[in-house]
Backbone as a printed PyTorch tensor [residue, N CA C, xyz], in Angstrom:
tensor([[[165.2710,  11.0840, 212.2960],
         [166.2700,  10.7850, 212.4000],
         [167.1510,  12.3210, 211.8260]],

        [[167.7430,  12.9640, 212.8410],
         [168.4780,  14.1630, 212.3030],
         [170.0080,  14.0090, 212.1160]],

        [[170.5160,  14.6980, 211.1440],
         [172.0280,  14.3680, 211.0030],
         [172.5000,  15.9050, 210.2990]],

        [[173.7120,  16.2300, 210.6440],
         [174.3330,  17.2690, 210.0330],
         [175.1680,  17.1800, 209.3240]],

        [[175.4460,  17.6320, 207.9650],
         [176.6010,  17.5420, 207.1070],
         [177.0160,  18.8080, 206.4500]],

        [[178.1950,  19.2750, 206.9530],
         [178.7750,  20.6670, 205.9360],
         [177.8220,  21.6640, 206.5120]],

        [[177.5480,  21.7560, 207.4660],
         [176.6470,  23.1020, 208.4330],
         [175.1430,  23.0470, 207.7400]],

        [[174.8540,  21.5670, 207.2840],
         [173.3000,  21.3700, 206.7580],
         [172.8360,  20.5100, 207.9710]],

        [[171.6820,  21.0070, 208.3190],
         [170.9470,  20.0890, 209.2690],
         [170.0600,  19.2220, 208.6660]],

        [[169.8620,  18.0210, 208.6010],
         [168.8640,  17.5480, 207.6500],
         [167.9420,  16.7910, 208.9610]],

        [[166.6740,  16.9830, 208.7880],
         [165.6070,  16.4110, 209.9370],
         [164.4160,  15.5990, 208.9470]],

        [[163.5900,  14.9560, 209.7560],
         [162.3730,  14.5380, 209.6520],
         [161.6510,  15.1830, 208.9210]],

        [[160.7900,  15.6340, 207.7500],
         [160.0460,  16.4470, 207.2870],
         [158.3690,  15.6760, 207.8760]],

        [[157.5920,  16.5870, 207.8500],
         [156.1200,  16.1520, 208.0910],
         [155.1450,  17.1540, 207.4160]],

        [[153.6310,  17.0250, 207.9500],
         [152.7150,  17.2990, 207.6960],
         [153.0950,  18.9840, 207.6180]],

        [[153.5550,  19.4920, 208.8870],
         [153.3540,  20.8610, 208.9290],
         [154.6650,  21.7890, 207.9320]],

        [[155.5600,  21.1250, 206.8810],
         [156.0700,  21.2950, 206.1270],
         [155.8760,  21.7240, 204.8190]],

        [[154.4500,  21.3400, 204.6370],
         [153.7180,  21.5950, 203.4450],
         [153.7670,  22.8400, 202.9910]],

        [[153.5320,  23.8850, 203.4710],
         [153.5390,  25.3840, 203.2480],
         [154.8960,  25.6540, 202.4660]],

        [[156.0860,  25.1230, 203.0650],
         [157.3630,  25.5310, 202.9300],
         [157.8850,  24.9160, 201.2630]],

        [[157.6620,  23.2260, 201.5610],
         [157.6870,  22.6490, 200.7300],
         [157.0220,  23.2000, 199.0620]],

        [[155.7450,  23.6740, 199.2590],
         [155.2120,  24.0660, 197.6490],
         [155.7830,  25.3010, 197.9710]],

        [[156.1580,  26.3440, 198.3840],
         [157.0330,  27.5290, 198.3430],
         [157.9400,  27.2730, 197.2600]],

        [[158.8140,  26.0270, 197.6940],
         [160.0090,  25.7360, 196.9030],
         [159.8490,  25.1140, 195.7610]],

        [[158.8020,  24.6380, 195.7300],
         [158.1490,  23.9430, 194.3540],
         [158.0450,  25.0360, 193.3070]],

        [[156.9180,  26.0390, 194.1180],
         [156.2970,  27.0580, 193.3060],
         [157.4620,  28.1130, 192.4170]],

        [[158.5770,  28.5840, 193.5830],
         [159.7440,  29.2480, 193.2230],
         [161.0600,  28.2850, 192.0080]],

        [[160.9650,  26.9090, 192.1830],
         [161.5370,  26.3170, 191.1340],
         [160.7020,  26.5740, 189.9380]],

        [[159.3840,  26.1670, 189.6080],
         [159.0300,  26.3370, 188.1930],
         [159.1870,  27.6800, 187.7410]],

        [[159.0200,  28.8720, 188.7470],
         [159.2090,  30.2230, 187.9880],
         [160.7000,  30.0250, 187.5090]],

        [[161.6260,  29.9510, 188.1170],
         [162.9560,  29.7040, 187.9170],
         [163.5820,  29.1280, 187.0110]],

        [[162.8950,  28.0770, 186.5140],
         [162.7330,  27.2010, 185.2170],
         [162.5900,  27.7940, 184.0770]],

        [[161.3860,  28.3800, 184.6110],
         [160.1580,  29.0800, 183.3070],
         [161.5250,  30.3330, 182.7260]],

        [[161.9460,  30.8940, 183.7980],
         [162.5020,  31.9060, 183.4890],
         [163.8560,  31.8200, 182.6640]],

        [[164.4250,  30.7070, 182.5570],
         [165.5490,  30.3100, 181.9000],
         [165.1210,  29.1410, 181.0620]],

        [[163.8680,  29.3830, 180.3480],
         [163.1760,  28.7490, 179.3300],
         [162.6760,  27.4730, 179.0390]],

        [[162.8200,  26.7400, 180.6110],
         [162.4190,  25.5120, 180.8000],
         [160.9430,  25.4440, 181.1730]],

        [[159.8640,  25.1270, 180.1880],
         [158.6180,  25.0390, 180.3680],
         [158.3480,  23.4020, 180.3780]],

        [[158.8110,  22.5620, 180.5050],
         [158.8610,  21.3000, 179.9890],
         [158.9030,  20.5280, 181.0220]],

        [[159.7700,  20.7800, 181.8210],
         [160.0510,  20.0820, 182.9900],
         [159.1360,  19.4180, 184.3880]],

        [[158.2840,  21.1580, 184.7200],
         [157.4110,  20.9690, 185.7820],
         [156.4480,  21.6260, 185.0780]],

        [[156.4900,  22.2850, 183.9200],
         [155.0640,  22.8570, 183.4270],
         [155.5100,  24.5470, 183.7720]],

        [[154.2300,  25.1300, 183.4760],
         [154.1380,  26.6610, 183.9200],
         [153.1710,  27.1820, 185.1340]],

        [[152.4120,  25.9500, 185.2520],
         [151.5500,  26.5420, 186.3940],
         [152.5260,  25.8580, 187.9410]],

        [[152.0970,  26.8350, 188.7900],
         [152.8490,  26.7840, 190.2040],
         [152.2200,  25.4210, 190.5400]],

        [[152.9550,  24.5080, 191.5890],
         [152.4670,  23.2960, 192.3470],
         [151.2600,  23.7180, 192.8840]],

        [[151.5160,  24.8620, 193.6840],
         [150.3270,  25.3050, 194.4510],
         [148.9090,  25.6780, 193.8250]],

        [[149.1870,  25.8470, 192.4700],
         [147.8500,  25.9910, 191.5200],
         [147.2550,  24.7600, 190.6200]],

        [[148.3020,  23.6730, 190.9090],
         [147.8110,  22.4170, 189.9580],
         [147.0560,  21.8140, 190.3750]],

        [[145.7230,  21.3810, 189.6090],
         [144.9310,  20.2550, 190.2880],
         [145.6240,  19.2570, 191.0290]],

        [[145.5460,  18.7560, 192.2190],
         [146.3440,  18.0550, 192.8480],
         [147.7490,  18.3200, 193.4360]],

        [[147.9890,  19.6210, 192.9580],
         [149.6650,  19.6940, 193.5160],
         [149.5190,  19.9500, 195.0760]],

        [[148.5940,  20.4690, 195.5480],
         [148.4600,  20.4870, 197.2120],
         [148.4150,  19.2250, 197.8280]],

        [[147.5530,  18.3930, 197.2670],
         [147.6610,  17.2900, 197.7620],
         [148.3790,  16.0640, 197.7710]],

        [[149.4240,  16.5210, 196.4510],
         [150.4660,  15.4390, 196.0360],
         [151.4740,  15.5920, 197.6650]],

        [[151.7300,  16.9760, 197.4120],
         [152.8750,  17.3300, 198.6680],
         [152.3980,  17.1290, 200.0040]],

        [[150.7720,  17.2150, 200.2390],
         [150.6360,  16.6350, 201.1680],
         [150.9740,  14.9480, 201.8880]],

        [[150.6570,  14.3150, 200.4520],
         [150.8640,  13.0060, 200.6800],
         [152.4700,  12.4280, 200.6800]],

        [[153.1160,  12.8680, 200.4250],
         [154.4210,  13.4490, 200.2020],
         [155.0130,  13.3030, 201.5040]],

        [[154.5530,  14.2510, 202.2650],
         [154.6520,  14.5580, 203.6360],
         [154.1810,  13.7300, 204.4960]],

        [[152.9340,  12.8680, 204.4840],
         [152.3340,  11.9470, 205.3830],
         [152.6910,  10.5480, 205.1240]],

        [[152.4040,  10.3370, 204.0670],
         [152.8020,   8.8340, 203.5230],
         [154.2290,   8.2770, 203.0830]],

        [[155.1980,   9.3370, 202.8630],
         [156.2500,   8.7430, 202.9420],
         [157.4910,   9.3870, 203.6740]],

        [[158.9500,   8.9940, 203.4340],
         [159.9770,   9.4490, 204.5800],
         [160.2970,  10.6540, 203.6830]],

        [[160.1260,  12.0220, 204.3590],
         [160.4870,  13.3350, 203.6140],
         [161.5650,  13.7010, 204.4830]],

        [[162.7350,  14.4300, 204.0530],
         [163.6180,  14.7530, 204.9360],
         [163.5680,  16.4700, 204.4490]],

        [[163.9020,  17.3400, 205.2500],
         [164.3270,  18.5700, 204.9600],
         [165.6700,  19.5550, 205.5760]],

        [[166.4380,  19.5960, 204.5090],
         [167.3350,  19.9050, 204.6860],
         [167.4740,  21.7690, 205.4070]],

        [[167.9120,  22.1030, 206.7840],
         [167.8720,  23.3640, 207.2640],
         [169.3180,  23.6300, 206.9910]],

        [[169.3950,  25.4270, 206.9530],
         [170.6370,  26.1360, 206.9790],
         [170.2180,  27.2630, 208.3610]],

        [[171.0090,  27.1220, 209.1590],
         [170.7290,  28.0950, 210.2930],
         [169.2820,  27.6610, 210.8780]],

        [[168.5440,  27.0910, 210.6910],
         [166.9850,  26.7220, 211.1120],
         [166.1750,  27.0710, 210.1840]],

        [[166.6130,  27.6820, 208.6500],
         [165.7670,  27.6460, 207.6090],
         [165.3190,  26.5010, 206.5870]],

        [[164.3880,  26.0100, 206.6240],
         [164.2020,  25.1080, 205.7950],
         [164.8570,  25.6200, 203.9040]],

        [[165.7990,  24.5850, 203.7320],
         [166.1220,  25.2200, 202.3260],
         [166.2580,  23.9930, 201.3040]],

        [[165.6910,  23.0770, 201.5900],
         [165.7250,  21.9400, 200.7300],
         [164.7540,  20.5140, 200.8130]],

        [[164.5210,  19.7460, 200.0670],
         [163.5840,  18.6890, 200.5270],
         [163.9350,  17.5440, 199.7820]],

        [[163.9040,  16.3150, 200.1590],
         [163.8110,  15.3060, 199.7470],
         [162.7550,  14.1040, 199.9380]],

        [[162.1420,  13.3610, 199.0950],
         [160.9360,  12.4780, 199.7360],
         [161.3760,  11.0800, 198.9930]],

        [[161.5360,  10.0950, 199.8550],
         [161.8880,   8.8600, 199.7030],
         [160.4970,   7.8860, 199.8520]],

        [[160.1490,   6.9750, 198.9840],
         [159.3350,   5.7810, 198.8040],
         [159.9200,   4.7350, 198.7500]],

        [[159.0790,   3.5210, 198.7200],
         [159.6550,   2.1010, 198.4860],
         [159.6640,   1.9470, 197.2170]],

        [[159.1480,   2.5650, 195.7330],
         [159.1740,   2.2440, 194.9370],
         [158.6200,   3.7510, 194.2680]],

        [[158.6190,   3.4720, 192.7130],
         [158.0360,   4.5780, 191.8710],
         [156.7180,   5.0680, 192.1770]],

        [[156.2350,   6.0090, 191.4080],
         [155.0490,   6.1280, 191.2010],
         [154.1250,   5.1960, 190.6240]],

        [[152.9150,   4.7080, 191.1890],
         [152.0870,   3.5140, 190.3990],
         [151.7080,   3.9060, 189.1550]],

        [[151.3600,   5.4030, 189.3030],
         [151.0820,   5.9550, 187.9620],
         [151.7070,   6.5020, 186.9700]],

        [[153.3350,   6.2530, 186.9540],
         [154.2530,   6.4160, 186.1680],
         [154.6920,   5.2220, 185.6480]],

        [[154.8260,   5.2280, 184.2470],
         [155.3480,   3.9960, 183.3190],
         [156.5060,   3.4220, 183.4640]],

        [[156.6950,   3.0920, 185.0180],
         [157.9760,   2.6150, 185.3070],
         [157.8460,   1.2980, 186.3730]],

        [[158.3710,   0.5730, 185.6200],
         [158.3000,  -0.9970, 186.3930],
         [158.9010,  -0.8400, 188.0750]],

        [[158.4540,  -1.4620, 189.1040],
         [158.9940,  -1.4350, 190.1590],
         [160.2490,  -2.0750, 190.2620]],

        [[160.9390,  -2.5760, 191.0210],
         [162.4580,  -2.9380, 190.9110],
         [162.1140,  -4.6950, 191.2900]],

        [[162.6850,  -5.5050, 191.0260],
         [162.2160,  -6.7380, 191.1420],
         [162.8920,  -7.1370, 192.7410]],

        [[163.4300,  -6.1450, 193.3490],
         [163.9940,  -6.4660, 194.7460],
         [163.5180,  -5.1930, 195.7110]],

        [[163.4290,  -5.4250, 196.9840],
         [163.0170,  -4.0450, 197.6270],
         [164.1800,  -2.7640, 197.4710]],

        [[163.4300,  -1.8260, 197.2270],
         [164.3240,  -0.3110, 196.8130],
         [163.7270,   0.9500, 197.4430]],

        [[164.6940,   1.8450, 197.5700],
         [164.1610,   3.2030, 198.0110],
         [163.9250,   4.0750, 196.8160]],

        [[163.2150,   5.0340, 196.7650],
         [162.8150,   5.6110, 195.6380],
         [162.8290,   7.1520, 195.8400]],

        [[163.5480,   7.7840, 195.1830],
         [163.4650,   9.5890, 195.4710],
         [162.5060,   9.8260, 194.4800]],

        [[161.0580,  10.3120, 195.3490],
         [160.1260,  11.1840, 194.5720],
         [160.3670,  12.4530, 194.2230]],

        [[161.0110,  13.3170, 195.3930],
         [161.3810,  14.4370, 194.7840],
         [162.3960,  14.9660, 195.5400]],

        [[163.2210,  15.9510, 194.9660],
         [164.1430,  16.4820, 195.2320],
         [164.0350,  17.9080, 194.9690]],

        [[163.7740,  18.4580, 195.8750],
         [164.0020,  20.3030, 195.3110],
         [164.8590,  21.4960, 196.4110]],

        [[165.4370,  22.5490, 195.6460],
         [165.9810,  22.9880, 196.5920],
         [165.1920,  24.6180, 196.6350]],

        [[165.1770,  25.4040, 197.5580],
         [164.8150,  26.4450, 197.5840],
         [165.7830,  27.6520, 197.0480]],

        [[165.4610,  28.2420, 196.0080],
         [166.1720,  28.8330, 195.1580],
         [167.3230,  30.0420, 196.2400]],

        [[166.8030,  30.5410, 196.7450],
         [167.7200,  31.4190, 197.6240],
         [168.7490,  31.0200, 198.0330]],

        [[168.7550,  29.3430, 198.1650],
         [170.0270,  28.7090, 198.6580],
         [170.6170,  27.6040, 197.2930]],

        [[170.3540,  27.9560, 196.4340],
         [170.9120,  27.3210, 195.2960],
         [172.6260,  27.5640, 195.3580]],

        [[173.2440,  26.5330, 194.6700],
         [174.6620,  26.4330, 195.0250],
         [175.1110,  26.1280, 196.1630]],

        [[174.5060,  25.7560, 197.3190],
         [175.1060,  25.2120, 198.4590],
         [175.3260,  23.7530, 198.7460]],

        [[175.0780,  23.2590, 197.7690],
         [175.3710,  21.9250, 197.6790],
         [173.8550,  20.7600, 198.5180]],

        [[172.9120,  21.5630, 198.8280],
         [171.9590,  20.5740, 199.7360],
         [171.1350,  19.5380, 199.1890]],

        [[171.3720,  19.4310, 197.5520],
         [170.7690,  18.3670, 196.8720],
         [171.3870,  17.3540, 197.0940]],

        [[172.8890,  17.6330, 197.2400],
         [174.2120,  16.8490, 197.4910],
         [173.6900,  15.9340, 198.8840]],

        [[173.7880,  16.7960, 199.6800],
         [173.6510,  16.7150, 201.1680],
         [172.4330,  15.7430, 201.1220]],

        [[171.2650,  16.1580, 200.7860],
         [170.2780,  15.1170, 200.5270],
         [170.0030,  14.0310, 199.9940]],

        [[170.9120,  13.8550, 198.9490],
         [171.0730,  12.5140, 198.1030],
         [172.3190,  11.5850, 199.3380]],

        [[173.1160,  12.1540, 199.5820],
         [174.0790,  11.3270, 200.3860],
         [173.5990,  10.6560, 201.5180]],

        [[172.4590,  11.5300, 202.3080],
         [171.2360,  11.0880, 203.3700],
         [170.4520,  10.0870, 203.1150]],

        [[169.8450,  10.2030, 201.2480],
         [169.2600,   9.3780, 201.0180],
         [169.8320,   7.8680, 201.0780]],

        [[171.1190,   8.1360, 200.4710],
         [172.1230,   6.8770, 200.4970],
         [172.0090,   6.1850, 201.5870]],

        [[172.3990,   7.1540, 203.0600],
         [172.5120,   6.1710, 204.1260],
         [171.0770,   5.7200, 204.8140]],

        [[170.1820,   6.6700, 204.4370],
         [168.7540,   5.6620, 204.9660],
         [168.5460,   4.4920, 204.0760]],

        [[168.5610,   4.6010, 203.2420],
         [168.5200,   3.2970, 202.3090],
         [169.4840,   2.1200, 202.7000]],

        [[170.7310,   2.5390, 203.1740],
         [171.6790,   1.1420, 203.8250],
         [171.1960,   1.3020, 204.9180]],

        [[170.5570,   2.0840, 205.8410],
         [170.2790,   1.7050, 207.1760],
         [169.0850,   0.8010, 207.2090]],

        [[168.1560,   0.9580, 206.0520],
         [167.0800,   0.1750, 206.2970],
         [167.1880,  -1.3400, 205.6750]],

        [[168.5740,  -1.4110, 205.6180],
         [168.9450,  -2.9820, 204.6250],
         [168.1990,  -3.0420, 203.4920]],

        [[167.9950,  -1.8510, 202.9630],
         [168.0250,  -1.8890, 201.2090],
         [169.2620,  -1.5140, 200.3450]],

        [[169.2890,  -2.1720, 199.1770],
         [170.6740,  -2.3980, 198.5100],
         [170.3290,  -1.5650, 197.2480]],

        [[169.0430,  -1.1470, 196.9840],
         [169.1460,  -0.1460, 196.0510],
         [168.0610,   0.9190, 195.7150]],

        [[168.7330,   2.2430, 195.3860],
         [168.0770,   3.5070, 195.5700],
         [167.8380,   3.9010, 194.2600]],

        [[166.8270,   4.2470, 193.6270],
         [166.7060,   4.6300, 192.2560],
         [165.8600,   6.1290, 192.5480]],

        [[165.6320,   6.6460, 191.1670],
         [165.0760,   8.1850, 191.0840],
         [164.8510,   8.0610, 189.3060]],

        [[164.0420,   8.8670, 189.1990],
         [163.4760,   9.4590, 188.0280],
         [163.1720,  10.8060, 187.4470]],

        [[163.8870,  11.2070, 186.4260],
         [164.0940,  12.3740, 186.5790],
         [163.8100,  13.0950, 184.7840]],

        [[163.3910,  14.5150, 184.8690],
         [163.2030,  14.8810, 183.4420],
         [164.7100,  14.8960, 182.1150]],

        [[164.5310,  14.0950, 181.1510],
         [165.6670,  13.8420, 180.2410],
         [165.6580,  14.6180, 179.4040]],

        [[164.8090,  15.8520, 179.5530],
         [165.0120,  16.6120, 178.4020],
         [165.9490,  17.7270, 178.2460]],

        [[165.7390,  18.9060, 177.2370],
         [166.9420,  19.7120, 177.4650],
         [168.3510,  19.2240, 177.0930]],

        [[169.3110,  19.5460, 177.7480],
         [170.8660,  19.1110, 177.3390],
         [171.3090,  18.1740, 178.6840]],

        [[170.3590,  17.2620, 178.7570],
         [170.7640,  16.2950, 179.9390],
         [171.4090,  16.8390, 181.1570]],

        [[171.2040,  18.1680, 181.4220],
         [171.8550,  17.9180, 182.8500],
         [171.4180,  17.6080, 183.9700]],

        [[169.9550,  17.6120, 184.0920],
         [169.6960,  16.5990, 185.4050],
         [170.0560,  15.4000, 185.4120]],

        [[170.1990,  14.7050, 184.2260],
         [170.5080,  13.3280, 184.3460],
         [171.7900,  13.4200, 184.8030]],

        [[172.6950,  14.3700, 184.1290],
         [174.1450,  14.3910, 184.4320],
         [174.3210,  14.5390, 185.9110]],

        [[173.5060,  15.5290, 186.6180],
         [173.8300,  15.6650, 187.9870],
         [173.4790,  14.2450, 188.8700]],

        [[172.4040,  13.7350, 188.8470],
         [172.2620,  12.3410, 189.3870],
         [173.3680,  11.6450, 189.0060]],

        [[174.1620,  11.4820, 187.6170],
         [175.3800,  10.5960, 187.7960],
         [176.3630,  10.6580, 188.3220]],

        [[176.5350,  12.5250, 188.4140],
         [177.6650,  12.7720, 189.2710],
         [177.5280,  12.1170, 191.1270]],

        [[176.2350,  11.7780, 191.3390],
         [175.9750,  11.4960, 192.5800],
         [175.9810,  10.2080, 192.7250]],

        [[176.3950,   9.1630, 191.9450],
         [176.5350,   7.5150, 191.9000],
         [175.4470,   7.1040, 191.3850]],

        [[174.7640,   7.3070, 190.4590],
         [173.4430,   7.0170, 189.9680],
         [173.7750,   6.4440, 188.2800]],

        [[173.2600,   5.2990, 188.0640],
         [173.7630,   5.4180, 186.7400],
         [172.1590,   5.0600, 186.0370]],

        [[172.0040,   5.3630, 184.4700],
         [170.6810,   5.3790, 183.7670],
         [170.8230,   3.9330, 183.5990]],

        [[169.5460,   3.5630, 183.6370],
         [169.0880,   2.3160, 183.2950],
         [168.0200,   2.1930, 182.3650]],

        [[167.1750,   2.9950, 182.5370],
         [166.0460,   2.8820, 181.1330],
         [165.2510,   4.5010, 181.0460]],

        [[165.0840,   4.7070, 179.8420],
         [164.1150,   5.9650, 179.5650],
         [162.8140,   5.2170, 179.1660]],

        [[161.7880,   6.3870, 179.7250],
         [160.8150,   6.1920, 179.2940],
         [159.6870,   7.4990, 178.7230]],

        [[158.7200,   7.3990, 178.5360],
         [157.8980,   8.9140, 178.1460],
         [156.5480,   8.6940, 178.8280]],

        [[156.1180,   9.7990, 179.5280],
         [154.9090,   9.8870, 180.3300],
         [154.4320,  11.0960, 179.3570]],

        [[153.4810,  10.9820, 178.2480],
         [153.0210,  11.5320, 177.3850],
         [154.1280,  11.8570, 176.2060]],

        [[154.1570,  13.4100, 176.3140],
         [155.7120,  13.5050, 175.4990],
         [156.4790,  14.1040, 176.3570]],

        [[156.6120,  13.7480, 177.8160],
         [157.7020,  14.1530, 178.6550],
         [158.8920,  13.1930, 178.6730]],

        [[159.7150,  13.5870, 178.6100],
         [160.9910,  12.4460, 178.2550],
         [161.5830,  12.1980, 179.7260]],

        [[161.7230,  10.7690, 180.0190],
         [162.1760,  10.5270, 181.4060],
         [163.2620,   9.9880, 181.4840]],

        [[164.0770,   9.7090, 182.5480],
         [165.1370,   8.6230, 182.8370],
         [165.3930,   7.9250, 184.1320]],

        [[165.2390,   6.6740, 183.9840],
         [165.5440,   6.5750, 185.5890],
         [166.8420,   5.9550, 185.4960]],

        [[167.4110,   6.4950, 186.9690],
         [168.7680,   5.6190, 187.5750],
         [168.9150,   5.2830, 188.6900]],

        [[169.6600,   4.3270, 189.0250],
         [169.6600,   3.2620, 189.8300],
         [171.3210,   3.6890, 190.5370]],

        [[171.2480,   3.5110, 191.9660],
         [172.6110,   3.0820, 192.6300],
         [172.6450,   2.0580, 193.8090]],

        [[173.6020,   1.3230, 193.5880],
         [173.6470,   0.4190, 194.6230],
         [174.4320,   0.8420, 195.7720]],

        [[173.5810,   0.5040, 196.9470],
         [174.1400,   1.2080, 198.0200],
         [174.7460,  -0.0730, 199.2950]],

        [[174.3870,  -1.3750, 199.0800],
         [174.9290,  -2.0150, 199.8900],
         [175.9640,  -3.2020, 199.4280]]])
């Protein structure tokens, strides 16, 4: 399903988008590292991490993926699933849910509210599917900026967790 919001066209993603999504992820790692954040996604580009390419391929073939485009150029992506990663220390909800597995913006398009547009699209898609719960987990380290980003978009922090030394936060939003 395609949609247009504030000059942003949101379309379904697919396997052909894998190289673009990998470039977005690789650039995000560099950007974070340049700002001193080496904990959120580490220091190794996704395209070089063991299993990184396969993870992106799975996101784009097994999940609902969406690409935000500006003037026909892929600029951000969001991946929805029916629950958290089974390898994560996060319990599935006790009701049907949609779960944001990935949200990343091409750094060339930062500041254009693409993440906001994709999260609004995720809310609409969750509602359209007749599901009332949308959840996400994110890195809870640093100064809490990422958690605050999701809270500004209608999510409420529900539980914290650790994946090794990585601090995480689960957030939820009722959409129906």
